[in-house]
PDB file of C-alpha atoms in Angstrom:
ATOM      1  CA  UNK A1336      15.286  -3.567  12.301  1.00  0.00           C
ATOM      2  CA  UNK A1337      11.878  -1.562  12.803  1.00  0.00           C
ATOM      3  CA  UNK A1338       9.863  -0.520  10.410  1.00  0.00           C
ATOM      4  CA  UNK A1339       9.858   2.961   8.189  1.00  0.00           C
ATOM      5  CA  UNK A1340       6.340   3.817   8.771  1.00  0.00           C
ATOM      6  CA  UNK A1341       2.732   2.694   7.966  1.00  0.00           C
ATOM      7  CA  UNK A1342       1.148   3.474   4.593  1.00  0.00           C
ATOM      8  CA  UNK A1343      -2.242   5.375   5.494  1.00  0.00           C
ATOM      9  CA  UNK A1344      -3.821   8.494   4.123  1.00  0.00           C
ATOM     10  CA  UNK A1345      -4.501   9.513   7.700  1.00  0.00           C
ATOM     11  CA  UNK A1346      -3.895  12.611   9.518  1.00  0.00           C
ATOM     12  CA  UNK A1347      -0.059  12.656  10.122  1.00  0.00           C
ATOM     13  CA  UNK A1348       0.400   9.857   7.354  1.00  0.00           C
ATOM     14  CA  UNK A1349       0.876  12.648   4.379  1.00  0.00           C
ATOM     15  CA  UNK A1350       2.106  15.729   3.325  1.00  0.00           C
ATOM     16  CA  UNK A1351       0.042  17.393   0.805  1.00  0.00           C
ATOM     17  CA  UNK A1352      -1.630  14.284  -0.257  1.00  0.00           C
ATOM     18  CA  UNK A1353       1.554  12.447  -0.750  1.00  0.00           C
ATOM     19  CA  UNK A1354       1.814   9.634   1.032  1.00  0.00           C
ATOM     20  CA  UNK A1355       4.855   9.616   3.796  1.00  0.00           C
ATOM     21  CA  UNK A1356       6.396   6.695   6.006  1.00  0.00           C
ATOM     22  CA  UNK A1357       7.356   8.134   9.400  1.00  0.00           C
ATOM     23  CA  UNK A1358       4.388   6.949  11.687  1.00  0.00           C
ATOM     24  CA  UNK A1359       5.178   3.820  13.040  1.00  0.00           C
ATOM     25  CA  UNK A1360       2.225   3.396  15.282  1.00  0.00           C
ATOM     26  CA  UNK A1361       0.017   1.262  13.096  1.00  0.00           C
ATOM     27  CA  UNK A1362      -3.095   3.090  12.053  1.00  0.00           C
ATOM     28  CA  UNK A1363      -6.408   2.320  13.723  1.00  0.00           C
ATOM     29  CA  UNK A1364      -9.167   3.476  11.318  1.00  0.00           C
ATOM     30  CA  UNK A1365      -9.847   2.797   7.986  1.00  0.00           C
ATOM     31  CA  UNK A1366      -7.631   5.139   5.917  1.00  0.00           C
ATOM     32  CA  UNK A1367      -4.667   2.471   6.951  1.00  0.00           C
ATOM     33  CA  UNK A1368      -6.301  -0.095   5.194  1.00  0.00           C
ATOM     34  CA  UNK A1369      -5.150  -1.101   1.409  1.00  0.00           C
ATOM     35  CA  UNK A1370      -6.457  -3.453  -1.002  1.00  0.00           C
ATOM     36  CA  UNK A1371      -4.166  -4.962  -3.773  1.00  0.00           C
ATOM     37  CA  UNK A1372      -6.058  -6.543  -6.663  1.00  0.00           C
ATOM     38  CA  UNK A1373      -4.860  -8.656  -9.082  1.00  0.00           C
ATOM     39  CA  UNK A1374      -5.756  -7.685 -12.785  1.00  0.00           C
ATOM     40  CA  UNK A1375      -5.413 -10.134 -15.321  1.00  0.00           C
ATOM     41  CA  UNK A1376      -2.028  -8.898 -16.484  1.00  0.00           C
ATOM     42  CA  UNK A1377      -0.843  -9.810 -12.942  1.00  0.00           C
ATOM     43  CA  UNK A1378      -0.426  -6.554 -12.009  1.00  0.00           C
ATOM     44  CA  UNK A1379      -2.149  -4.867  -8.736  1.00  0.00           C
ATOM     45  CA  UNK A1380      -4.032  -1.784  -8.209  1.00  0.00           C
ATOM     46  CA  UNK A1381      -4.031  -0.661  -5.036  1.00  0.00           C
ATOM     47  CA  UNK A1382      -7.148   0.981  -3.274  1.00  0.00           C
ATOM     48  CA  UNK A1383      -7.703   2.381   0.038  1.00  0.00           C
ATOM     49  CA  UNK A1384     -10.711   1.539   2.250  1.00  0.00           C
ATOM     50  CA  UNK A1385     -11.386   5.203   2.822  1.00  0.00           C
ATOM     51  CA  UNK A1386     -12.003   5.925  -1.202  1.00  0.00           C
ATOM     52  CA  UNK A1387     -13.407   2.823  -2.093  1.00  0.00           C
ATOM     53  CA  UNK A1388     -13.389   2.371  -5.799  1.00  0.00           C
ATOM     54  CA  UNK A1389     -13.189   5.806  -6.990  1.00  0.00           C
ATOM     55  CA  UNK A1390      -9.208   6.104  -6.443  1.00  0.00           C
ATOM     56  CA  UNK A1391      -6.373   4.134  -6.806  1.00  0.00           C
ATOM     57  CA  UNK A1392      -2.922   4.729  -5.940  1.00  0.00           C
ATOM     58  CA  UNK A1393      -0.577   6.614  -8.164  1.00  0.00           C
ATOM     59  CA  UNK A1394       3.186   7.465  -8.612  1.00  0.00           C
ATOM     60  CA  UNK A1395       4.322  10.500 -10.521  1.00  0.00           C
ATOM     61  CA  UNK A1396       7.837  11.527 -10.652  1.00  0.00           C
ATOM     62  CA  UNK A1397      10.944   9.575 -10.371  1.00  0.00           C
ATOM     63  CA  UNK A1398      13.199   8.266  -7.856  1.00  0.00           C
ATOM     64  CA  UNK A1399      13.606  10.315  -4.530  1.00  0.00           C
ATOM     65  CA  UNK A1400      11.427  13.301  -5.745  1.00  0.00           C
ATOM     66  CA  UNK A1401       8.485  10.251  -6.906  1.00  0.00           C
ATOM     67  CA  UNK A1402       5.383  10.940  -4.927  1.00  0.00           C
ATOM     68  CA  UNK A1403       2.487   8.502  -4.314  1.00  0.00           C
ATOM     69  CA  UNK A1404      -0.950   9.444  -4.128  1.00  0.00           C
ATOM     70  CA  UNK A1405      -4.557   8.914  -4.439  1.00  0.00           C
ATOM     71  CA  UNK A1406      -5.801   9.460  -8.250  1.00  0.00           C
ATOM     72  CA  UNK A1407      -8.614   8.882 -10.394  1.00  0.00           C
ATOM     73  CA  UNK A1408      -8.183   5.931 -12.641  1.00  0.00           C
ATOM     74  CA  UNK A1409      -6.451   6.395 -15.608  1.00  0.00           C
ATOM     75  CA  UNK A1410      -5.137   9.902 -14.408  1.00  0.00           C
ATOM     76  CA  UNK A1411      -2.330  11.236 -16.641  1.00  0.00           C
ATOM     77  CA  UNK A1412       1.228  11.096 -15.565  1.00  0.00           C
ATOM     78  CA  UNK A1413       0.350   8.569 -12.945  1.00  0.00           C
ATOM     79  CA  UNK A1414       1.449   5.007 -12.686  1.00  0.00           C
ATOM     80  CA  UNK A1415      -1.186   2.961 -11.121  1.00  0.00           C
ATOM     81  CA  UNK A1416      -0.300  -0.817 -11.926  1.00  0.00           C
ATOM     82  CA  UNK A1417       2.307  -2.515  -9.672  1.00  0.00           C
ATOM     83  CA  UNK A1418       4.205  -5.819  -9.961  1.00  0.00           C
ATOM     84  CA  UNK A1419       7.128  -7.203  -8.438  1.00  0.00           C
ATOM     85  CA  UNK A1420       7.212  -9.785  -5.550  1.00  0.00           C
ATOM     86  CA  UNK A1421       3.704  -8.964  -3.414  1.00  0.00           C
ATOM     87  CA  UNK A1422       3.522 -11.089  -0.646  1.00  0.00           C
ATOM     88  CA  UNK A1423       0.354 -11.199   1.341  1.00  0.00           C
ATOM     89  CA  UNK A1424       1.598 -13.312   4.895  1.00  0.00           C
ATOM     90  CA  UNK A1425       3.201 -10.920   6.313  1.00  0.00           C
ATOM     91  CA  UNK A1426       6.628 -11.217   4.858  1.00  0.00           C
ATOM     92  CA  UNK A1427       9.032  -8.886   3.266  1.00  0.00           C
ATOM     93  CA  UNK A1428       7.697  -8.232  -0.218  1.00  0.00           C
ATOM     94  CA  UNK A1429       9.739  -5.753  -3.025  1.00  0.00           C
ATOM     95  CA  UNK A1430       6.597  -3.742  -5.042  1.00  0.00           C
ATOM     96  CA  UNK A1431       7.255  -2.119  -8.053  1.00  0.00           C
ATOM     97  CA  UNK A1432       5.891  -0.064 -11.017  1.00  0.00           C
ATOM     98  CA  UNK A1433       4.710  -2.401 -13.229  1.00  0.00           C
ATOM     99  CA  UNK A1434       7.023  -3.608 -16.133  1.00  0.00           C
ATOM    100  CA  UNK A1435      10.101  -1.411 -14.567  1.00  0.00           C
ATOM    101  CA  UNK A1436      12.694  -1.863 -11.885  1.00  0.00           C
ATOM    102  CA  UNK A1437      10.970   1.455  -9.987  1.00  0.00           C
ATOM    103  CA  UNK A1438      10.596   0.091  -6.841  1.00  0.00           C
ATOM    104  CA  UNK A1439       8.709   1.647  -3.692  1.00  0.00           C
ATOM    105  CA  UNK A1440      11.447   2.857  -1.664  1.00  0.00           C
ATOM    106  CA  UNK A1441      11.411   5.343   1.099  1.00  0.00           C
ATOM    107  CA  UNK A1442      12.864   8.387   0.254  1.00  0.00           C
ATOM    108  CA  UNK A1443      13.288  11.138   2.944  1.00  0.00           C
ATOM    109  CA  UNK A1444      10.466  10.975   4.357  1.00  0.00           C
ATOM    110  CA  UNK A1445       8.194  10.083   1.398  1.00  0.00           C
ATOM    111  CA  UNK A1446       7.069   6.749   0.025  1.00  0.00           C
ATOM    112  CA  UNK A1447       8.620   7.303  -3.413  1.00  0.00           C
ATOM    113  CA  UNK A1448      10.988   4.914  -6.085  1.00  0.00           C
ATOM    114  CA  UNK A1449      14.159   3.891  -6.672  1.00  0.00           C
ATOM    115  CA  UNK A1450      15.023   2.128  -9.786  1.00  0.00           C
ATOM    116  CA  UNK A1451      17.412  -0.190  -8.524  1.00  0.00           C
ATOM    117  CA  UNK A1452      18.245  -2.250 -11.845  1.00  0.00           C
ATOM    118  CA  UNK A1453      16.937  -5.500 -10.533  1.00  0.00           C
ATOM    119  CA  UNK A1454      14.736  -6.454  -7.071  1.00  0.00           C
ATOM    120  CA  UNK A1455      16.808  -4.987  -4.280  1.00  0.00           C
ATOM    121  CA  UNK A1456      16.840  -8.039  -2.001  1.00  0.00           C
ATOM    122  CA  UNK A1457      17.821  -6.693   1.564  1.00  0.00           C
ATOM    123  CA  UNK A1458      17.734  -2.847   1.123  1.00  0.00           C
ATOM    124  CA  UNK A1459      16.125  -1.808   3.904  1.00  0.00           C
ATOM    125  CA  UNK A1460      13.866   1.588   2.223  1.00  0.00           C
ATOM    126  CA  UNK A1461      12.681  -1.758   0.010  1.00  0.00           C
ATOM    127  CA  UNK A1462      11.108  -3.656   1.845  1.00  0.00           C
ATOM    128  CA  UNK A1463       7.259  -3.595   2.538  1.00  0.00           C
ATOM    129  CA  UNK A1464       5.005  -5.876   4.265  1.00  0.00           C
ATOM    130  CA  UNK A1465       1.476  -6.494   3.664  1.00  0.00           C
ATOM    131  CA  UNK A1466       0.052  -7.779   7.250  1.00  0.00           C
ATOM    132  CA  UNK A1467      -3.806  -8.385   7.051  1.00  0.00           C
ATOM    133  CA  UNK A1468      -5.738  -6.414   9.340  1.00  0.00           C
ATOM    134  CA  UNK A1469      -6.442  -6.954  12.797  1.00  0.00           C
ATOM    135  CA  UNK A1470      -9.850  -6.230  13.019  1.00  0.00           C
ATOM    136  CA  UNK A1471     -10.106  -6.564  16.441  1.00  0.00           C
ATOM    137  CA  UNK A1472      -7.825  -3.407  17.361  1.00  0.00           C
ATOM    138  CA  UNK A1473      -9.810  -1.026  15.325  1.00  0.00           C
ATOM    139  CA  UNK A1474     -12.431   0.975  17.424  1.00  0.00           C
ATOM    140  CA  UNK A1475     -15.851  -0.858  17.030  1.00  0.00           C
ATOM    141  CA  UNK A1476     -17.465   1.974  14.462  1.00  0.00           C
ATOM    142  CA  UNK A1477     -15.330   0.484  11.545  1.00  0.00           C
ATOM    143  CA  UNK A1478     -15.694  -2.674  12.493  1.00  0.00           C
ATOM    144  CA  UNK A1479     -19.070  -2.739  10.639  1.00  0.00           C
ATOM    145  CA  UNK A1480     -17.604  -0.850   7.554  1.00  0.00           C
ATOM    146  CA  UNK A1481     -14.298  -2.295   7.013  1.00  0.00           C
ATOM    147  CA  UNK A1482     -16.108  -5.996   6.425  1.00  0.00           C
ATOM    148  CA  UNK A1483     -17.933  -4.374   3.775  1.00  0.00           C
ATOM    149  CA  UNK A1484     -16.334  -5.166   0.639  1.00  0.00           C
ATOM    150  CA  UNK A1485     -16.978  -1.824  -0.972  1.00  0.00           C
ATOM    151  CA  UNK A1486     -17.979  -3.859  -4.627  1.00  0.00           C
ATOM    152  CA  UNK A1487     -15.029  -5.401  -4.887  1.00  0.00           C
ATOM    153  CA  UNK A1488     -15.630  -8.712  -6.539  1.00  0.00           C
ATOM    154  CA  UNK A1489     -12.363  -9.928  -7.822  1.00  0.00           C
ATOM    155  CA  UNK A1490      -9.701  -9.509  -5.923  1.00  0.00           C
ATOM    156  CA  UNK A1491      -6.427 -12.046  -4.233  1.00  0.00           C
ATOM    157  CA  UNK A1492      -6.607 -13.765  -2.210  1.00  0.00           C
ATOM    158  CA  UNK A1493     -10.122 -14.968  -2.542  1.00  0.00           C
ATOM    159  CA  UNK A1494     -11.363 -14.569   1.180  1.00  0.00           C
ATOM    160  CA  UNK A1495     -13.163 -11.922   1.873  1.00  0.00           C
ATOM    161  CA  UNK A1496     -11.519 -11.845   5.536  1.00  0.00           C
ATOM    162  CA  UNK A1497      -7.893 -11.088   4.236  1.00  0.00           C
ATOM    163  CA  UNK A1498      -9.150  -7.904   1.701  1.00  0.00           C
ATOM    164  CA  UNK A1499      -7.855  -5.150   3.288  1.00  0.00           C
ATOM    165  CA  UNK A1500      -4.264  -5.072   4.347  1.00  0.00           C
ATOM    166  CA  UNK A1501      -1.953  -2.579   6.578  1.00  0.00           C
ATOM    167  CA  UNK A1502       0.914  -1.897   4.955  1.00  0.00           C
ATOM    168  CA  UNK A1503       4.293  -0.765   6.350  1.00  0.00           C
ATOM    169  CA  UNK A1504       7.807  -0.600   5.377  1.00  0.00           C
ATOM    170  CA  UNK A1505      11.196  -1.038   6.697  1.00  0.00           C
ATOM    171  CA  UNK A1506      13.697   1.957   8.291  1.00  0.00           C
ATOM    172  CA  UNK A1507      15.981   2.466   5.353  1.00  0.00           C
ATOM    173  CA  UNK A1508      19.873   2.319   7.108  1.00  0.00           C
ATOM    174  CA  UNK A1509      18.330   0.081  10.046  1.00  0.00           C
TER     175      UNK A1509
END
């Protein structure tokens, strides 16, 4: 099936900050970029190129009326530690909040949760793929900015090259 959408806080990409999955042309500046770094829990937090360090991504809510967003670390009511199987080659991967079974899902039109009681191998609004950027299709003023790692010092996987990631999901019902 095709995919749900790209993950980007671009123009088109959200609706009052939250973040929605209906563009699937992939974005070409650096708001569609994502890093995911490992803590030492194992958990990820997830930043985007366009806020460096000063925001990570956050859920609040639950289920189909969960919204993700950009936050301040340590914002209350947010969730900003993920878990779950993260795969960065390009392969289906099932993301969730960490320690639950909330898993990304696309609701509607959002990128929101669905606690599904275990990974939901197969479900379509599940599955997300991590694809590392393609530098070379991004108009030549990022180019400069998006190999700058922005202070990032510890992050997975350990080349500086495969940082920042597009990320995408499937069409749930495809």
């Amino acid at each position: 099936g095709g995919h749900g959408g790209y993950v980007s806080l671009g123009e088109g990409y959200t609706n009052g900050g939250s973040l929605l999955l209906t563009k699937t042309d992939s974005p070409k500046d650096n708001k569609g970029l994502w890093a995911f770094v490992r803590q030492s829990d194992g958990a990820y937090k997830v930043y985007n190129f366009s806020t460096g360090l000063s925001k990570v991504l956050g859920f609040t809510g639950s289920e189909a009326d969960a919204r993700a967003t950009m936050v301040a670390e340590g914002a209350e009511g947010y969730t900003t530690a993920f878990d779950g199987s993260v795969k960065f080659d390009g392969t289906e991967g099932y993301i969730k909040l960490k320690g639950t079974t909330n898993y990304w899902n696309k609701r509607g039109n959002f990128l929101a949760l669905w606690n599904s009681g275990g990974q939901p191998t197969g479900d379509q609004g599940s599955k997300f793929y991590l694809n590392e950027a393609e530098y070379v299709s991004y108009p030549d003023e990022y180019i400069h900015e998006i190999s700058d790692i922005k202070g990032i010092e510890s992050y997975e996987p350990k080349n500086p090259n495969t940082l920042w990631y597009t990320t995408s999901a499937e069409a749930a019902g495809v």
